[in-house]
Structure formats: structure tokens, C-alpha cells
Amino acid sequence: MVAAAYRRAADAGFELSSEPEVGRLLACLAAAVPPQGRVLELGTGVGAGLAWLVHGLGERTDVTVVSVDVDPELQAAARDGAWPAYVSFELGDGAALLAQLGSFDFIFADAPGGKIHKLRRTVEALRPGGVLVVDDMDLARHTDAALREALAVVRERLLTHPELVSAELPFSSGVMVAVKRSS
């Protein structure tokens, strides 16, 4: 499934797929999702991150995975994958859809909506004990000054948020992992 997702990315000329190191982290954390857990991916792309999440979940059938993207063509390419029945797709801005999607045990915020814009809504959608992962946080990899500034704000908000315990993982594209404190 993961290899197929990277082939779809190559065929589509899509260069923003999660790097394999990030994917392995996603798979590892997905394996820890509690029974009856819910997983949210903000930014389907062509499905590489989603494939890693599903890989980590293995043969489980007790979970729900929702993947959101604003681009109908990219998401259509991702939908062509052989996804388990527990995977569903939503088309739209993740930040705008968060309120209606419910709460989640694991969120991979890999799109501007829900990461750069309306990060507060993403944190609100995270259940106590839930895990939030954001990647592409290595500022040195970005040439756009406005994007660097926006990502620096995301970093600061994650590190100082009173409901989160956050860590920077300086590998691959730059990753931050945050866990929402239990009440």
C-alpha cells in the first residue's frame, strides 16, 4: 500500500508526499491508537501519509480513519488505492470541517488548514491523551519568508500550549509531536 502511494505520487508529479522517515513515525504512532480509536489526516495528497497510517494499524477493523483534502483531483487519485473499509475521505478545508468531524485520538496535520490556519481547532479536536503530528517544520527547507514565519508561529504555539506536551524531532522534514494532556 505504501509503495503504491509513492507510485501514485510519482505518476501525478506530486512532490509533497510525506517522507519515508515521517511515514514510519506515523505508522508507529498509529499502532498505539486505542481500541475504537479515531484517526484524522489533514491533507490527503495522493495518499502516502494515509498509507503509512493504515500500515501502522495493520489488520485492525475497530478504528476509523478520516482523510481530508481541498484538492478533488489529488484526492481522487488517493481514493484509487485499495483502502480498508474503515478509511473515509472528506473533500474540503480541514480547518473548516473540524467542528463537524468530531474528536480524534491521533491527528496528522499535513495541510495549511488545521496546521497553519486554525491550529486551535485541531487541538480542540484532539482527545485527552491524543497525539498530534505535524511535519515540514524544518524552516531551513522553506524559501518563502511568509511560510517560514507561519511555521515558526505553529512551533511556538505547540511548544507553549497549556494543554499539550510537545517535542521537536529534528529529522527528515522537521517533525513536531504533541500529546494532549489528560484532564
Tab-separated table of N, CA and C in Angstrom, residues 43-102:
chain	number	residue	atom	x	y	z
A	43	GLY	N	-4.927	16.699	4.891
A	43	GLY	CA	-4.044	16.766	3.732
A	43	GLY	C	-3.820	15.389	3.143
A	44	THR	N	-4.783	14.889	2.390
A	44	THR	CA	-4.682	13.557	1.788
A	44	THR	C	-3.558	13.483	0.776
A	45	GLY	N	-3.416	14.534	-0.042
A	45	GLY	CA	-2.492	14.443	-1.166
A	45	GLY	C	-2.895	13.265	-2.038
A	46	VAL	N	-1.938	12.421	-2.380
A	46	VAL	CA	-2.261	11.211	-3.152
A	46	VAL	C	-2.266	9.974	-2.272
A	47	GLY	N	-2.141	10.173	-0.944
A	47	GLY	CA	-2.348	9.063	-0.019
A	47	GLY	C	-1.119	8.435	0.603
A	48	ALA	N	0.053	9.046	0.498
A	48	ALA	CA	1.249	8.432	1.094
A	48	ALA	C	1.165	8.416	2.617
A	49	GLY	N	0.843	9.537	3.234
A	49	GLY	CA	0.706	9.570	4.688
A	49	GLY	C	-0.387	8.627	5.155
A	50	LEU	N	-1.484	8.617	4.435
A	50	LEU	CA	-2.596	7.723	4.757
A	50	LEU	C	-2.156	6.265	4.688
A	51	ALA	N	-1.382	5.931	3.684
A	51	ALA	CA	-0.891	4.558	3.549
A	51	ALA	C	-0.032	4.160	4.751
A	52	TRP	N	0.799	5.086	5.212
A	52	TRP	CA	1.607	4.793	6.402
A	52	TRP	C	0.728	4.592	7.632
A	53	LEU	N	-0.311	5.435	7.784
A	53	LEU	CA	-1.220	5.280	8.918
A	53	LEU	C	-1.896	3.915	8.886
A	54	VAL	N	-2.396	3.522	7.723
A	54	VAL	CA	-3.063	2.230	7.572
A	54	VAL	C	-2.078	1.092	7.820
A	55	HIS	N	-0.847	1.262	7.346
A	55	HIS	CA	0.183	0.244	7.595
A	55	HIS	C	0.374	0.031	9.093
A	56	GLY	N	0.432	1.111	9.840
A	56	GLY	CA	0.610	1.009	11.295
A	56	GLY	C	-0.577	0.365	11.984
A	57	LEU	N	-1.761	0.567	11.460
A	57	LEU	CA	-2.963	-0.022	12.056
A	57	LEU	C	-3.074	-1.518	11.764
A	58	GLY	N	-2.348	-1.980	10.769
A	58	GLY	CA	-2.321	-3.409	10.465
A	58	GLY	C	-3.688	-3.948	10.107
A	59	GLU	N	-4.030	-5.061	10.690
A	59	GLU	CA	-5.278	-5.759	10.370
A	59	GLU	C	-6.468	-5.292	11.207
A	60	ARG	N	-6.299	-4.245	11.965
A	60	ARG	CA	-7.394	-3.767	12.827
A	60	ARG	C	-8.613	-3.379	11.997
A	61	THR	N	-9.764	-3.566	12.597
A	61	THR	CA	-11.010	-3.147	11.960
A	61	THR	C	-11.851	-2.305	12.908
A	62	ASP	N	-11.332	-2.032	14.089
A	62	ASP	CA	-12.094	-1.301	15.115
A	62	ASP	C	-11.868	0.200	15.067
A	63	VAL	N	-11.125	0.686	14.107
A	63	VAL	CA	-10.756	2.092	14.044
A	63	VAL	C	-11.509	2.808	12.922
A	64	THR	N	-11.470	4.123	12.985
A	64	THR	CA	-11.985	4.973	11.920
A	64	THR	C	-10.849	5.893	11.504
A	65	VAL	N	-10.618	5.999	10.210
A	65	VAL	CA	-9.618	6.919	9.684
A	65	VAL	C	-10.311	7.832	8.684
A	66	VAL	N	-10.194	9.139	8.910
A	66	VAL	CA	-10.777	10.139	8.021
A	66	VAL	C	-9.634	10.954	7.426
A	67	SER	N	-9.639	11.087	6.102
A	67	SER	CA	-8.618	11.873	5.420
A	67	SER	C	-9.299	13.012	4.663
A	68	VAL	N	-8.789	14.227	4.865
A	68	VAL	CA	-9.409	15.439	4.320
A	68	VAL	C	-8.428	16.136	3.376
A	69	ASP	N	-8.949	16.612	2.249
A	69	ASP	CA	-8.127	17.412	1.341
A	69	ASP	C	-9.008	18.405	0.606
A	70	VAL	N	-8.425	19.520	0.181
A	70	VAL	CA	-9.149	20.543	-0.570
A	70	VAL	C	-9.093	20.301	-2.074
A	71	ASP	N	-8.170	19.469	-2.523
A	71	ASP	CA	-7.955	19.272	-3.961
A	71	ASP	C	-8.674	18.013	-4.435
A	72	PRO	N	-9.754	18.161	-5.209
A	72	PRO	CA	-10.519	16.990	-5.633
A	72	PRO	C	-9.733	16.046	-6.546
A	73	GLU	N	-8.850	16.578	-7.376
A	73	GLU	CA	-8.083	15.717	-8.287
A	73	GLU	C	-7.071	14.872	-7.526
A	74	LEU	N	-6.353	15.493	-6.593
A	74	LEU	CA	-5.398	14.730	-5.800
A	74	LEU	C	-6.113	13.670	-4.973
A	75	GLN	N	-7.199	14.079	-4.336
A	75	GLN	CA	-7.903	13.117	-3.503
A	75	GLN	C	-8.505	11.988	-4.337
A	76	ALA	N	-8.936	12.286	-5.552
A	76	ALA	CA	-9.448	11.234	-6.438
A	76	ALA	C	-8.349	10.213	-6.726
A	77	ALA	N	-7.126	10.692	-6.921
A	77	ALA	CA	-6.010	9.765	-7.136
A	77	ALA	C	-5.793	8.899	-5.898
A	78	ALA	N	-5.896	9.506	-4.731
A	78	ALA	CA	-5.725	8.741	-3.484
A	78	ALA	C	-6.838	7.722	-3.311
A	79	ARG	N	-8.042	8.091	-3.659
A	79	ARG	CA	-9.187	7.187	-3.500
A	79	ARG	C	-9.033	5.910	-4.322
A	80	ASP	N	-8.200	5.967	-5.350
A	80	ASP	CA	-7.974	4.784	-6.193
A	80	ASP	C	-7.211	3.684	-5.469
A	81	GLY	N	-6.678	3.997	-4.301
A	81	GLY	CA	-5.949	2.989	-3.529
A	81	GLY	C	-6.900	1.937	-2.975
A	82	ALA	N	-6.330	0.817	-2.587
A	82	ALA	CA	-7.105	-0.298	-2.018
A	82	ALA	C	-7.189	-0.107	-0.505
A	83	TRP	N	-8.049	0.793	-0.068
A	83	TRP	CA	-8.142	1.154	1.343
A	83	TRP	C	-9.079	0.228	2.096
A	84	PRO	N	-8.783	-0.025	3.371
A	84	PRO	CA	-9.715	-0.786	4.207
A	84	PRO	C	-11.039	-0.039	4.350
A	85	ALA	N	-12.062	-0.749	4.737
A	85	ALA	CA	-13.401	-0.165	4.863
A	85	ALA	C	-13.460	0.938	5.910
A	86	TYR	N	-12.534	0.951	6.864
A	86	TYR	CA	-12.580	1.969	7.915
A	86	TYR	C	-12.028	3.321	7.477
A	87	VAL	N	-11.530	3.435	6.238
A	87	VAL	CA	-10.988	4.687	5.723
A	87	VAL	C	-12.090	5.433	4.968
A	88	SER	N	-12.254	6.719	5.293
A	88	SER	CA	-13.188	7.550	4.540
A	88	SER	C	-12.496	8.854	4.143
A	89	PHE	N	-13.042	9.488	3.131
A	89	PHE	CA	-12.470	10.717	2.598
A	89	PHE	C	-13.487	11.844	2.684
A	90	GLU	N	-12.989	13.022	3.028
A	90	GLU	CA	-13.796	14.234	3.050
A	90	GLU	C	-13.102	15.264	2.177
A	91	LEU	N	-13.872	15.932	1.345
A	91	LEU	CA	-13.337	16.964	0.480
A	91	LEU	C	-13.654	18.325	1.087
A	92	GLY	N	-12.635	19.132	1.308
A	92	GLY	CA	-12.824	20.466	1.857
A	92	GLY	C	-11.628	20.882	2.687
A	93	ASP	N	-11.712	22.069	3.227
A	93	ASP	CA	-10.666	22.628	4.076
A	93	ASP	C	-10.774	21.975	5.453
A	94	GLY	N	-9.718	21.318	5.852
A	94	GLY	CA	-9.718	20.619	7.131
A	94	GLY	C	-10.082	21.515	8.296
A	95	ALA	N	-9.582	22.731	8.303
A	95	ALA	CA	-9.887	23.648	9.403
A	95	ALA	C	-11.374	23.944	9.469
A	96	ALA	N	-12.014	24.070	8.314
A	96	ALA	CA	-13.447	24.364	8.286
A	96	ALA	C	-14.280	23.143	8.659
A	97	LEU	N	-13.780	21.953	8.361
A	97	LEU	CA	-14.539	20.726	8.613
A	97	LEU	C	-14.359	20.161	10.019
A	98	LEU	N	-13.355	20.615	10.741
A	98	LEU	CA	-13.039	20.024	12.045
A	98	LEU	C	-14.226	19.969	13.002
A	99	ALA	N	-14.996	21.017	13.062
A	99	ALA	CA	-16.106	21.062	14.019
A	99	ALA	C	-17.124	19.955	13.775
A	100	GLN	N	-17.331	19.575	12.526
A	100	GLN	CA	-18.325	18.547	12.223
A	100	GLN	C	-17.741	17.138	12.197
A	101	LEU	N	-16.437	17.016	12.223
A	101	LEU	CA	-15.816	15.686	12.137
A	101	LEU	C	-15.715	14.981	13.483
A	102	GLY	N	-15.787	15.717	14.573
A	102	GLY	CA	-15.726	15.096	15.893
A	102	GLY	C	-14.340	15.147	16.495
